[in-house]
Tab-separated table of C-alpha atoms in Angstrom:
chain	number	residue	atom	x	y	z
A	4	MET	CA	-3.049	9.856	-0.289
A	5	GLN	CA	-5.556	7.036	-0.362
A	6	SER	CA	-5.115	4.127	2.042
A	7	TYR	CA	-6.666	0.663	1.843
A	8	THR	CA	-7.876	-1.805	4.447
A	9	ILE	CA	-6.519	-5.347	4.402
A	10	GLY	CA	-9.784	-6.510	2.794
A	11	GLN	CA	-9.654	-3.879	0.062
A	12	ALA	CA	-5.986	-4.643	-0.631
A	13	ALA	CA	-6.775	-8.353	-0.836
A	14	ARG	CA	-9.529	-7.732	-3.397
A	15	LEU	CA	-7.237	-5.559	-5.523
A	16	LEU	CA	-4.453	-8.148	-5.338
A	17	GLY	CA	-6.799	-11.058	-6.116
A	18	VAL	CA	-6.122	-12.934	-2.865
A	19	SER	CA	-8.012	-13.702	0.334
A	20	PRO	CA	-7.951	-11.244	3.245
A	21	ASP	CA	-6.139	-13.933	5.277
A	22	THR	CA	-3.340	-14.046	2.700
A	23	ALA	CA	-3.031	-10.242	2.689
A	24	ARG	CA	-3.002	-10.261	6.514
A	25	ARG	CA	-0.219	-12.887	6.553
A	26	TRP	CA	1.820	-10.805	4.077
A	27	ALA	CA	1.376	-7.756	6.299
A	28	ASP	CA	2.294	-9.753	9.432
A	29	ALA	CA	5.433	-11.017	7.671
A	30	GLY	CA	6.416	-7.465	6.709
A	31	ARG	CA	5.911	-7.942	2.968
A	32	MET	CA	3.359	-5.096	2.931
A	33	ALA	CA	3.915	-1.997	5.051
A	34	THR	CA	0.878	-1.094	7.154
A	35	HIS	CA	-0.138	1.513	9.692
A	36	ARG	CA	-3.104	1.840	12.056
A	37	ASP	CA	-5.834	4.448	11.808
A	38	ASP	CA	-7.497	6.140	14.803
A	39	SER	CA	-9.891	3.220	15.255
A	40	GLY	CA	-7.086	0.638	15.164
A	41	ARG	CA	-7.714	-0.737	11.675
A	42	ARG	CA	-4.633	-1.727	9.739
A	43	LEU	CA	-4.228	0.308	6.531
A	44	ILE	CA	-1.883	0.131	3.557
A	45	ASP	CA	-0.760	3.333	1.841
A	46	GLY	CA	-1.848	3.442	-1.815
A	47	ARG	CA	1.678	3.994	-3.142
A	48	ASP	CA	3.002	1.068	-1.073
A	49	LEU	CA	0.189	-1.153	-2.351
A	50	ALA	CA	0.912	-0.099	-5.937
A	51	GLU	CA	4.596	-1.044	-5.571
A	52	PHE	CA	3.719	-4.334	-3.876
A	53	SER	CA	1.201	-5.255	-6.611
A	54	VAL	CA	3.834	-4.769	-9.318
A	55	GLU	CA	6.355	-6.896	-7.397
A	56	LEU	CA	3.730	-9.563	-6.747
A	57	ALA	CA	2.908	-9.749	-10.469
A	58	ARG	CA	6.614	-10.167	-11.281
A	59	THR	CA	6.852	-13.170	-8.998
A	60	ALA	CA	3.437	-14.644	-9.901
A	61	ALA	CA	2.871	-18.329	-10.540
A	62	ALA	CA	3.654	-19.891	-13.887
A	63	PRO	CA	1.099	-19.087	-16.644
A	64	ASP	CA	-0.150	-22.701	-16.837
A	65	GLU	CA	-1.246	-22.608	-13.183
A	66	GLU	CA	-4.669	-21.267	-12.258
A	67	ALA	CA	-4.590	-17.470	-11.964
A	68	PRO	CA	-5.904	-16.053	-8.674
A	69	TYR	CA	-7.714	-13.188	-10.434
A	70	THR	CA	-10.385	-13.043	-13.106
A	71	SER	CA	-12.279	-10.253	-14.798
A	72	ALA	CA	-15.919	-10.070	-15.722
A	73	ARG	CA	-17.163	-8.307	-18.837
A	74	ASN	CA	-13.704	-6.926	-19.627
A	75	ALA	CA	-13.496	-4.848	-16.449
A	76	PHE	CA	-10.162	-5.017	-14.616
A	77	PRO	CA	-10.364	-3.417	-11.162
A	78	GLY	CA	-6.906	-2.624	-9.876
A	79	ILE	CA	-4.541	0.018	-8.631
A	80	VAL	CA	-2.812	2.811	-10.556
A	81	THR	CA	0.933	2.043	-10.544
A	82	ALA	CA	2.292	4.741	-12.878
A	83	ILE	CA	1.205	7.924	-14.636
A	84	LYS	CA	3.279	9.627	-17.316
A	85	LEU	CA	1.968	13.053	-18.309
A	86	GLY	CA	2.888	14.819	-21.523
A	87	ASP	CA	1.727	18.207	-22.734
A	88	VAL	CA	-1.369	16.704	-24.368
A	89	ALA	CA	-1.275	12.912	-23.892
A	90	ALA	CA	-0.848	10.687	-20.858
A	91	GLN	CA	-0.090	7.062	-20.069
A	92	VAL	CA	-1.733	5.309	-17.117
A	93	ASP	CA	-0.594	1.883	-15.875
A	94	ILE	CA	-2.932	-0.264	-13.788
A	95	GLN	CA	-1.968	-3.495	-12.031
A	96	ALA	CA	-5.076	-5.693	-11.855
A	97	GLY	CA	-4.013	-8.866	-10.087
A	98	PRO	CA	-1.400	-10.445	-12.365
A	99	HIS	CA	-2.417	-8.211	-15.283
A	100	ARG	CA	-0.670	-4.943	-16.170
A	101	LEU	CA	-2.845	-2.719	-18.341
A	102	VAL	CA	-1.641	0.461	-20.008
A	103	SER	CA	-3.973	3.128	-21.343
A	104	LEU	CA	-3.037	6.096	-23.507
A	105	LEU	CA	-5.450	8.952	-23.003
A	106	THR	CA	-5.449	12.720	-22.853
A	107	ARG	CA	-3.767	14.599	-20.041
A	108	GLU	CA	-7.071	16.402	-19.520
A	109	ALA	CA	-8.864	13.079	-18.892
A	110	VAL	CA	-6.283	12.068	-16.266
A	111	GLU	CA	-6.642	15.448	-14.539
A	112	GLU	CA	-10.467	15.358	-14.666
A	113	LEU	CA	-10.475	11.865	-13.110
A	114	GLY	CA	-8.001	13.022	-10.480
A	115	LEU	CA	-5.902	9.909	-11.051
A	116	GLU	CA	-2.857	9.385	-8.822
A	117	VAL	CA	-0.462	6.499	-8.231
A	118	GLY	CA	-1.894	4.299	-5.497
A	119	MET	CA	-5.513	5.085	-6.362
A	120	GLU	CA	-8.043	2.375	-7.113
A	121	ALA	CA	-9.310	2.402	-10.705
A	122	THR	CA	-10.934	0.062	-13.204
A	123	ALA	CA	-9.581	-0.527	-16.698
A	124	ARG	CA	-12.308	-1.408	-19.200
A	125	VAL	CA	-11.133	-3.081	-22.372
A	126	LYS	CA	-13.025	-2.833	-25.640
A	127	SER	CA	-11.277	-4.200	-28.693
A	128	THR	CA	-7.864	-2.486	-28.655
A	129	ASN	CA	-8.930	0.405	-26.389
A	130	VAL	CA	-8.549	0.575	-22.603
A	131	HIS	CA	-10.868	3.001	-20.822
A	132	ILE	CA	-10.186	4.050	-17.220
A	133	ASP	CA	-12.989	4.537	-14.666
A	134	ARG	CA	-12.163	6.068	-11.302
A	135	THR	CA	-13.700	3.987	-8.499
């Protein structure tokens, strides 16, 4: 399972590292320490927290804390639904939830898992997923 540093989590959530650190200190995000003493957040825990954070986000008319450049939405995989041939991948990118329908084979080749960092690239009505 992939884990993230406070800085990486902050970037994925679209907030400052200080904000992510305060959330961790307050117990909003579960953390653990690695062998060198760095605080880490489990990928699945970060995925759940990002979905909850998006649900409680500021009103749409307020300035969003996250922007994308050139239609690339870096975020965290929050759900994967596999069928026999097709698959659905959900990514939470800051306040944005993106859903991509792709082949099961593509999901398996990318090695996608809930809690993993990924980038959704949007072109017209298609969302392409890049593993990062």
